[in-house]
Coordinates of C-alpha atoms and ligand atoms in Angstrom, one line a residue:
M1 CA 142.5 -31.8 61.0
K2 CA 142.3 -35.5 61.6
Y3 CA 141.7 -34.7 65.4
L4 CA 138.8 -32.1 64.7
I5 CA 137.1 -34.8 62.4
L6 CA 137.4 -37.3 65.3
I7 CA 136.0 -34.7 67.8
C8 CA 133.3 -34.2 65.4
L9 CA 132.5 -38.0 65.0
S10 CA 132.1 -38.5 69.0
M11 CA 130.1 -35.3 69.2
T12 CA 127.7 -36.6 66.8
L13 CA 127.7 -40.1 68.5
L14 CA 127.2 -38.4 71.7
V15 CA 124.2 -36.7 70.7
S16 CA 122.7 -39.4 69.1
C17 CA 123.3 -41.4 71.7
Q18 CA 121.8 -38.9 74.1
N19 CA 118.7 -38.7 71.5
A20 CA 118.4 -42.4 71.6
Q21 CA 118.5 -42.4 75.3
Q22 CA 115.9 -39.5 75.5
T23 CA 113.7 -41.2 73.0
Q24 CA 114.0 -44.6 75.0
S25 CA 113.3 -42.9 78.1
K26 CA 110.4 -41.1 76.7
Q27 CA 109.0 -44.5 75.3
A28 CA 109.8 -45.9 78.8
Q29 CA 107.6 -43.0 80.3
V30 CA 104.9 -43.8 78.0
E31 CA 104.9 -47.5 78.7
F32 CA 105.0 -46.4 82.2
N33 CA 102.0 -44.3 82.1
Q34 CA 100.2 -46.9 80.0
A35 CA 101.0 -49.6 82.6
V36 CA 99.7 -47.4 85.5
T37 CA 96.6 -46.6 83.6
D38 CA 95.9 -50.2 82.6
T39 CA 96.5 -51.0 86.2
L40 CA 94.1 -48.5 87.6
A41 CA 91.4 -49.5 84.8
M42 CA 91.8 -53.1 85.8
N43 CA 91.6 -52.1 89.6
V44 CA 88.3 -50.4 89.0
K45 CA 87.0 -53.4 87.0
T46 CA 88.2 -56.0 89.5
E47 CA 86.7 -53.6 92.5
T48 CA 83.2 -53.6 90.1
L49 CA 83.0 -57.3 90.0
R50 CA 83.7 -57.7 93.8
T51 CA 80.9 -55.4 94.3
W52 CA 78.3 -56.9 92.0
K53 CA 79.3 -60.3 93.3
A54 CA 78.5 -58.9 96.9
Y55 CA 75.1 -57.4 95.5
K56 CA 74.2 -61.0 94.0
K57 CA 75.2 -62.8 97.0
Y58 CA 73.3 -60.5 99.5
A59 CA 70.8 -58.7 97.6
W60 CA 69.8 -60.3 94.5
G61 CA 66.3 -59.3 93.4
H62 CA 66.2 -56.2 95.5
D63 CA 67.0 -52.6 95.1
A64 CA 70.3 -51.9 96.6
L65 CA 72.8 -53.5 98.5
A66 CA 73.3 -52.8 102.7
P67 CA 77.4 -53.6 102.6
L68 CA 77.9 -53.6 106.4
S69 CA 74.8 -55.8 107.6
K70 CA 75.6 -57.9 104.2
S71 CA 71.8 -57.6 103.8
Y72 CA 69.5 -55.3 101.0
S73 CA 67.3 -52.2 101.3
D74 CA 64.2 -51.8 99.1
W75 CA 63.1 -48.4 98.1
Y76 CA 59.3 -49.5 98.3
S77 CA 57.1 -52.3 99.7
E78 CA 58.0 -54.3 96.8
P79 CA 61.5 -54.2 95.0
L80 CA 61.9 -52.7 91.6
Y81 CA 65.4 -54.3 90.9
I82 CA 67.2 -50.9 90.6
S83 CA 70.8 -52.0 91.2
P84 CA 71.2 -54.4 88.3
I85 CA 69.0 -51.8 85.9
D86 CA 71.4 -49.4 87.0
A87 CA 74.7 -51.6 86.8
Y88 CA 74.1 -52.8 83.5
S89 CA 75.5 -50.1 81.2
T90 CA 78.7 -50.1 83.4
L91 CA 79.0 -53.8 83.5
Y92 CA 78.5 -53.7 79.8
L93 CA 81.3 -51.1 79.1
M94 CA 83.8 -53.1 81.3
G95 CA 83.3 -56.1 79.2
F96 CA 81.4 -58.4 81.7
T97 CA 79.4 -60.2 79.1
D98 CA 77.8 -63.1 81.5
E99 CA 76.7 -60.4 84.0
V100 CA 75.2 -58.2 81.6
K101 CA 73.2 -61.2 79.8
E102 CA 71.9 -62.4 83.3
I103 CA 70.3 -59.0 84.0
E104 CA 69.0 -58.8 80.5
N105 CA 67.4 -62.2 80.8
Y106 CA 65.9 -61.4 84.3
V107 CA 64.5 -58.1 83.0
V108 CA 62.8 -59.8 80.0
D109 CA 61.9 -62.9 81.8
S110 CA 61.2 -62.0 85.3
L111 CA 60.5 -58.4 85.8
D112 CA 56.9 -57.3 86.1
F113 CA 56.3 -53.8 86.9
N114 CA 52.5 -54.1 87.6
K115 CA 53.3 -53.4 91.3
N116 CA 50.8 -51.6 93.6
I117 CA 53.6 -49.0 94.8
D118 CA 53.9 -45.4 94.7
A119 CA 57.2 -44.9 92.8
K120 CA 59.2 -41.5 92.9
I121 CA 58.7 -40.4 89.3
F122 CA 61.9 -38.7 89.0
E123 CA 64.1 -41.4 90.4
V124 CA 62.5 -44.2 88.4
N125 CA 62.8 -42.0 85.2
I126 CA 66.6 -41.6 85.5
R127 CA 67.3 -45.1 86.8
I128 CA 64.9 -47.6 85.6
L129 CA 63.5 -46.1 82.4
G130 CA 67.0 -44.5 81.6
G131 CA 68.5 -47.8 82.5
L132 CA 66.3 -49.8 80.2
L133 CA 66.3 -47.6 77.4
S134 CA 70.3 -47.8 77.5
M135 CA 70.1 -51.6 77.8
Y136 CA 68.0 -51.4 74.6
E137 CA 70.5 -49.3 73.0
L138 CA 73.6 -51.5 74.0
S139 CA 71.9 -54.9 73.5
G140 CA 69.3 -54.3 70.7
N141 CA 66.9 -56.7 72.5
P142 CA 63.6 -55.5 71.2
K143 CA 62.0 -57.2 74.5
V144 CA 64.0 -54.9 76.6
L145 CA 62.3 -52.0 74.8
E146 CA 59.0 -53.6 75.4
K147 CA 59.7 -53.3 79.1
A148 CA 60.9 -49.9 78.8
R149 CA 57.6 -48.9 76.8
D150 CA 55.8 -50.6 79.3
F151 CA 57.4 -48.5 82.3
G152 CA 57.0 -45.4 80.2
D153 CA 53.4 -46.1 79.9
R154 CA 53.0 -46.6 83.5
M155 CA 55.0 -43.1 84.3
L156 CA 52.7 -40.9 82.1
P157 CA 49.6 -40.6 84.2
A158 CA 51.6 -38.6 86.6
F159 CA 51.8 -35.9 83.8
N160 CA 48.2 -35.5 83.8
T161 CA 48.1 -32.3 85.7
K162 CA 47.1 -28.6 85.0
T163 CA 50.3 -27.5 84.1
G164 CA 51.9 -30.6 82.7
I165 CA 54.4 -30.9 85.5
P166 CA 54.3 -34.4 86.8
K167 CA 53.1 -35.2 90.4
Y168 CA 55.9 -36.6 92.7
W169 CA 54.5 -40.2 92.8
V170 CA 52.6 -42.5 90.5
N171 CA 51.2 -45.9 91.5
L172 CA 52.6 -48.2 89.0
K173 CA 49.6 -50.4 88.9
T174 CA 46.8 -48.3 89.2
G175 CA 48.3 -45.1 87.7
I176 CA 47.0 -43.0 90.5
P177 CA 49.4 -40.1 91.1
R178 CA 50.0 -38.1 94.3
G179 CA 52.2 -35.0 95.6
D180 CA 51.4 -31.9 94.2
T181 CA 55.0 -30.0 95.3
V182 CA 57.9 -31.0 93.5
N183 CA 61.6 -29.4 93.1
V184 CA 62.6 -28.3 89.6
A185 CA 64.8 -31.2 89.2
E186 CA 61.6 -33.6 89.7
A187 CA 59.5 -31.3 87.6
G188 CA 61.8 -31.0 84.4
T189 CA 64.5 -33.9 84.0
Y190 CA 62.2 -36.0 81.5
T191 CA 62.9 -34.8 77.9
F192 CA 66.0 -37.2 77.6
E193 CA 64.6 -40.6 78.2
M194 CA 61.1 -39.6 77.0
G195 CA 62.8 -38.4 73.8
V196 CA 64.7 -41.6 73.5
L197 CA 61.5 -43.8 74.0
S198 CA 59.6 -41.6 71.7
Y199 CA 62.4 -42.1 69.1
Y200 CA 62.6 -45.7 69.6
T201 CA 58.9 -46.3 69.5
K202 CA 58.0 -43.7 66.9
D203 CA 55.5 -42.5 69.4
P204 CA 55.9 -38.5 70.2
K205 CA 53.7 -38.6 73.3
Y206 CA 56.2 -39.5 75.9
Y207 CA 58.7 -36.5 74.5
Q208 CA 55.6 -34.4 74.1
A209 CA 54.8 -34.9 77.9
G210 CA 58.5 -34.3 79.1
K211 CA 59.0 -31.2 77.0
K212 CA 55.7 -29.7 78.3
A213 CA 56.8 -30.1 81.9
T214 CA 60.2 -28.4 81.1
L215 CA 58.4 -25.8 79.3
A216 CA 56.0 -25.3 82.3
I217 CA 59.2 -24.6 84.3
Y218 CA 60.7 -22.4 81.6
N219 CA 58.0 -20.2 81.1
R220 CA 57.5 -19.3 84.8
R221 CA 61.2 -17.6 84.8
S222 CA 61.1 -14.1 86.2
P223 CA 62.0 -11.0 84.0
I224 CA 65.7 -11.6 84.7
G225 CA 65.7 -15.1 83.3
L226 CA 65.9 -17.0 86.7
I227 CA 63.8 -19.9 88.2
G228 CA 62.7 -20.7 91.6
D229 CA 63.3 -24.2 93.1
V230 CA 60.2 -25.6 94.3
I231 CA 56.8 -25.5 92.5
D232 CA 53.0 -26.6 92.6
V233 CA 52.1 -28.9 89.9
E234 CA 48.6 -27.9 90.0
S235 CA 48.6 -23.9 90.4
G236 CA 52.0 -23.5 89.0
E237 CA 52.9 -21.2 91.7
W238 CA 56.5 -21.1 93.0
V239 CA 56.5 -22.4 96.5
S240 CA 60.2 -21.6 97.0
K241 CA 61.8 -18.4 94.9
Q242 CA 65.4 -19.8 95.5
S243 CA 67.2 -19.8 92.2
H244 CA 70.1 -22.1 92.1
I245 CA 72.0 -24.9 90.2
C246 CA 72.3 -27.2 93.2
A247 CA 70.5 -30.3 94.2
G248 CA 66.6 -30.0 93.4
V249 CA 67.3 -28.3 90.3
D250 CA 70.5 -29.4 88.6
S251 CA 69.3 -32.0 86.1
Y252 CA 66.7 -29.6 84.8
Y253 CA 69.5 -27.6 83.4
E254 CA 71.5 -30.5 82.4
Y255 CA 68.8 -32.0 80.1
L256 CA 68.2 -28.3 78.4
Y257 CA 71.4 -28.8 76.9
K258 CA 71.9 -32.7 76.6
S259 CA 68.6 -33.4 75.0
Y260 CA 69.3 -30.5 72.6
L261 CA 72.6 -32.3 71.7
L262 CA 70.9 -35.6 71.3
F263 CA 67.9 -34.8 69.2
G264 CA 68.5 -31.1 67.9
D265 CA 65.3 -29.5 69.2
P266 CA 66.2 -26.0 68.6
E267 CA 63.5 -24.8 71.4
L268 CA 65.8 -26.6 74.1
G269 CA 69.0 -25.1 72.5
V270 CA 67.4 -21.4 73.1
M271 CA 66.4 -22.4 76.7
W272 CA 69.7 -23.7 77.6
D273 CA 71.5 -20.7 76.3
Q274 CA 69.4 -18.1 77.6
S275 CA 69.4 -20.1 81.1
L276 CA 73.0 -20.1 81.3
E277 CA 73.3 -16.3 80.5
A278 CA 71.2 -15.7 83.5
I279 CA 73.0 -18.3 85.9
N280 CA 76.3 -16.6 85.1
Q281 CA 75.2 -13.4 85.4
Y282 CA 73.5 -13.6 88.7
I283 CA 74.3 -16.9 90.4
A284 CA 78.0 -17.3 89.7
E285 CA 80.4 -15.5 92.2
E286 CA 84.3 -15.4 92.9
Y287 CA 84.8 -15.9 96.7
Q288 CA 88.3 -16.0 98.1
G289 CA 89.7 -16.9 94.8
R290 CA 87.2 -19.7 94.0
L291 CA 84.3 -19.7 91.5
W292 CA 81.0 -20.8 93.2
Y293 CA 77.3 -20.9 92.2
G294 CA 75.3 -20.0 95.2
R295 CA 71.5 -19.0 95.8
V296 CA 69.9 -15.8 94.8
D297 CA 66.2 -14.6 94.5
M298 CA 64.7 -15.5 91.3
N299 CA 63.3 -11.9 90.8
T300 CA 65.7 -9.6 92.1
G301 CA 69.0 -11.9 91.5
K302 CA 69.9 -10.7 95.0
Y303 CA 72.2 -13.2 97.0
V304 CA 70.3 -15.3 99.4
S305 CA 73.0 -18.1 100.5
S306 CA 75.9 -19.5 100.2
V307 CA 74.8 -23.0 100.7
V308 CA 75.8 -25.4 98.0
T309 CA 75.6 -29.3 97.5
L310 CA 78.0 -31.7 96.3
Y311 CA 75.4 -32.5 93.4
D312 CA 76.5 -28.9 91.9
A313 CA 79.7 -30.7 90.7
F314 CA 78.1 -32.0 87.5
F315 CA 78.0 -28.3 86.2
P316 CA 81.8 -28.4 85.2
A317 CA 80.9 -31.1 83.1
I318 CA 78.0 -29.5 81.2
L319 CA 79.8 -26.2 81.0
A320 CA 82.8 -27.9 79.2
L321 CA 80.6 -30.0 76.9
S322 CA 78.7 -26.9 75.9
G323 CA 82.0 -25.1 75.4
D324 CA 82.6 -23.0 78.3
Q325 CA 86.1 -24.7 79.3
E326 CA 87.5 -21.7 81.3
R327 CA 84.4 -21.8 83.8
A328 CA 84.5 -25.4 83.8
V329 CA 88.0 -25.5 84.9
K330 CA 87.6 -22.9 87.5
Y331 CA 84.6 -24.5 89.1
E332 CA 86.0 -28.2 88.9
N333 CA 88.7 -26.5 90.9
S334 CA 86.5 -25.3 93.6
W335 CA 85.2 -28.9 94.0
N336 CA 88.7 -30.5 94.0
W337 CA 89.6 -28.0 96.9
L338 CA 86.7 -28.9 98.9
W339 CA 87.4 -32.5 98.4
N340 CA 91.0 -32.2 99.5
K341 CA 89.7 -29.9 102.6
Y342 CA 88.0 -33.6 104.0
G343 CA 89.3 -36.2 102.2
L344 CA 85.8 -37.0 100.6
E345 CA 83.1 -34.4 99.9
P346 CA 80.2 -33.2 102.3
M347 CA 76.9 -33.6 101.0
V348 CA 76.1 -29.9 101.9
Y349 CA 78.8 -27.0 102.3
D350 CA 78.6 -23.2 102.9
Y351 CA 81.4 -21.5 101.1
K352 CA 81.3 -18.4 103.0
T353 CA 81.4 -19.8 106.5
G354 CA 83.5 -22.7 105.7
V355 CA 81.0 -25.2 107.6
S356 CA 79.7 -28.3 106.3
R357 CA 75.9 -28.3 106.9
Y358 CA 75.6 -32.0 106.1
P359 CA 78.6 -34.1 106.3
A360 CA 77.6 -37.2 104.4
Y361 CA 79.1 -38.6 101.3
D362 CA 77.0 -41.1 99.4
L363 CA 79.4 -42.4 97.0
N364 CA 78.4 -39.8 94.6
P365 CA 79.7 -39.2 91.2
E366 CA 79.4 -35.7 90.1
I367 CA 83.1 -34.3 90.8
I368 CA 84.6 -37.6 89.4
E369 CA 82.1 -37.1 86.2
S370 CA 83.4 -33.6 85.6
A371 CA 86.9 -34.7 85.8
Y372 CA 86.4 -37.5 83.3
Y373 CA 84.7 -34.8 81.0
L374 CA 87.5 -32.4 81.4
Y375 CA 90.3 -35.0 80.9
H376 CA 88.7 -35.8 77.5
L377 CA 87.9 -32.2 76.4
T378 CA 91.3 -30.6 77.6
G379 CA 93.6 -33.5 77.2
D380 CA 95.3 -32.2 80.6
T381 CA 96.3 -35.1 83.0
T382 CA 95.4 -32.9 85.9
Y383 CA 91.9 -34.2 85.9
Y384 CA 93.2 -37.9 85.1
Q385 CA 95.2 -37.3 88.4
M386 CA 92.0 -35.9 90.2
N387 CA 90.2 -39.1 89.8
R388 CA 92.9 -41.0 90.8
A389 CA 93.1 -39.3 94.1
F390 CA 89.4 -39.5 94.6
W391 CA 89.6 -43.4 93.9
T392 CA 92.3 -43.9 96.4
E393 CA 90.2 -41.9 98.8
I394 CA 87.0 -43.7 98.0
K395 CA 89.0 -46.9 98.5
K396 CA 90.3 -45.6 101.8
Y397 CA 87.3 -44.5 103.5
C398 CA 84.1 -46.3 101.8
R399 CA 85.4 -49.8 101.1
T400 CA 84.0 -52.7 103.1
D401 CA 85.1 -56.5 103.0
I402 CA 82.5 -57.0 100.3
A403 CA 81.7 -54.0 98.7
Y404 CA 81.7 -50.0 99.1
T405 CA 79.3 -48.1 101.4
S406 CA 78.4 -44.3 102.1
V407 CA 79.9 -42.2 104.9
A408 CA 77.9 -40.7 107.4
D409 CA 80.2 -37.9 108.3
V410 CA 83.5 -36.9 106.2
Q411 CA 85.0 -35.3 109.5
T412 CA 84.9 -38.8 111.3
M413 CA 84.6 -41.0 108.1
E414 CA 81.8 -43.1 110.2
K415 CA 80.2 -45.5 107.7
K416 CA 76.8 -45.9 106.9
D417 CA 75.1 -49.1 105.7
Y418 CA 73.9 -48.2 102.2
M419 CA 75.2 -48.4 98.6
P420 CA 73.1 -46.3 96.5
T421 CA 72.5 -47.9 92.9
F422 CA 74.4 -44.9 91.4
F423 CA 77.6 -46.0 92.7
F424 CA 77.2 -49.0 90.0
A425 CA 75.6 -46.8 87.2
E426 CA 78.1 -43.8 87.6
T427 CA 80.9 -43.7 90.0
L428 CA 82.5 -46.4 89.1
K429 CA 81.6 -46.0 85.3
Y430 CA 83.3 -42.7 85.3
L431 CA 86.4 -43.9 87.2
Y432 CA 87.1 -46.7 84.8
L433 CA 86.1 -44.4 81.6
T434 CA 88.9 -42.0 83.0
F435 CA 91.6 -44.8 83.7
S436 CA 90.9 -46.8 80.3
H437 CA 90.5 -43.5 78.4
D438 CA 93.9 -43.7 76.5
Q439 CA 93.2 -47.1 75.6
R440 CA 90.5 -46.0 73.1
I441 CA 88.0 -48.6 74.1
F442 CA 85.2 -46.1 74.3
N443 CA 84.7 -43.0 72.3
F444 CA 83.5 -40.3 74.4
D445 CA 82.3 -37.8 71.3
E446 CA 80.1 -40.9 70.1
F447 CA 77.9 -41.0 73.1
V448 CA 75.8 -38.7 75.5
F449 CA 74.9 -39.9 79.1
N450 CA 71.8 -39.6 80.9
T451 CA 72.0 -37.9 84.1
E452 CA 72.6 -41.3 85.8
A453 CA 75.5 -41.8 83.3
H454 CA 73.4 -44.4 80.9
P455 CA 75.1 -44.1 77.4
F456 CA 73.3 -43.3 74.2
R457 CA 75.1 -43.2 70.8
R458 CA 74.5 -39.7 69.2
S459 CA 74.3 -41.7 65.8
S460 CA 71.4 -43.6 66.9
F461 CA 69.4 -40.4 66.7
N462 CA 69.2 -38.8 63.3
K463 CA 68.4 -35.3 63.7
Q464 CA 65.6 -35.1 60.8
E465 CA 64.1 -38.3 62.0
A466 CA 64.1 -37.0 65.6
K467 CA 61.7 -33.8 64.5
I468 CA 59.1 -36.3 63.0
R469 CA 59.3 -39.0 65.9
L470 CA 59.3 -36.7 69.0
G471 CA 57.1 -34.0 67.0
F472 CA 59.0 -30.8 67.6
Ligands
DMJ501 C1 72.3 -39.3 90.5 O1 71.2 -40.2 90.7 C2 72.0 -38.4 89.3 O2 73.1 -37.9 88.8 C3 70.9 -37.2 89.5 O3 70.5 -36.4 88.7 C4 71.7 -36.5 90.7 N1 72.8 -37.0 91.4 C5 72.6 -38.4 91.8 C6 74.0 -39.0 92.2 O4 74.4 -38.2 93.1

């Protein structure tokens, strides 16, 4: 009996020792993971600051950094200060308060948009208007809102067309627009920024212009619910009837859902649901066990081509956000497969021939954005690991002695001399948010990002009030 009690006691001791050991090792694992996470988040922050300092040293006042020649590049004959405006919300979320204040002061005190240049309306909307509005959202500085309103007013004349779809360019000084042929992204990616501007200023004219343009596309859908990809802004005729979600269309779909999410305009919700159904019915296809969204004819739904662009990797994010996790996961896996095939993604790829049609990688964010969304929405660390791997490869192939640069060919990894402004706005931000996710500094569920990753708090936009201020 004595022995039995002794044996029992030692067994209990052993088990509790084992349990304690397991708890300890679990705890150690958690701490280890936390340390890795902190290190990665810190690493992205350090690299962002290094890159920002390079921009300041070699390109301050200009649109973009040329990292190899240690110089700058402007989009037009006069600079529009696009990099800092795009970088602001990323630097803000990373806690770089001095840098953020410096940009804000420059915008308020020195930036004048009264420039005799023809600006590409789509690009300046998502980067400049979106960036300024987010700067106001985050800083609350009314002078920043004045700048945003001024910029929005300069954009508006472009929408003065027979269809309401904006022309390609608008002169920021004279308001004279030009360029009658636009793709669908250029035609219908305005409801978000213009809705935000209407909300802040209580003037519905901006949202009304943006929505009219989006409706002009939607109302020209075919009987099977698909749209083309290029349109004439005056005649409203389709110039190209290829239907897809690739570059040239992407953010039109993105804004149907995100603007619905932010403002609650029910019409946009219906447009998103209907569009998604047609996309999944006619455009989605499984090829060699992977999910792809290729190109079909908008009237017949018949297959036209299997050429896709790396921009399309925005779609898993929007699928997951709108509740279709299954397709989101499958599609992100296809893009992850393609990334791993080269070590970076090619800009244009044919998933049936397996050939890259345009092999550049311009530090684009989409696959990283989707992995971040999926990490948050599924809690599956696979997506964390994906972004960890993407970051490792970006550092391996795109890092220079002062910053990061685009790659001309993902087969040779030959570098270009250009760092796009969205590297600041999107790529670095989504990496940082992934790696710092578990520190709970930023709550994904409280924000909606515009297509350039500029964040807006959902709580800033009351749905009842939006109805009045946006006029829907
Ligand atoms: C960004 O400028 C925006 O996300 C846009 O909608 C399309 N993609 C580029 C970056 O790749």
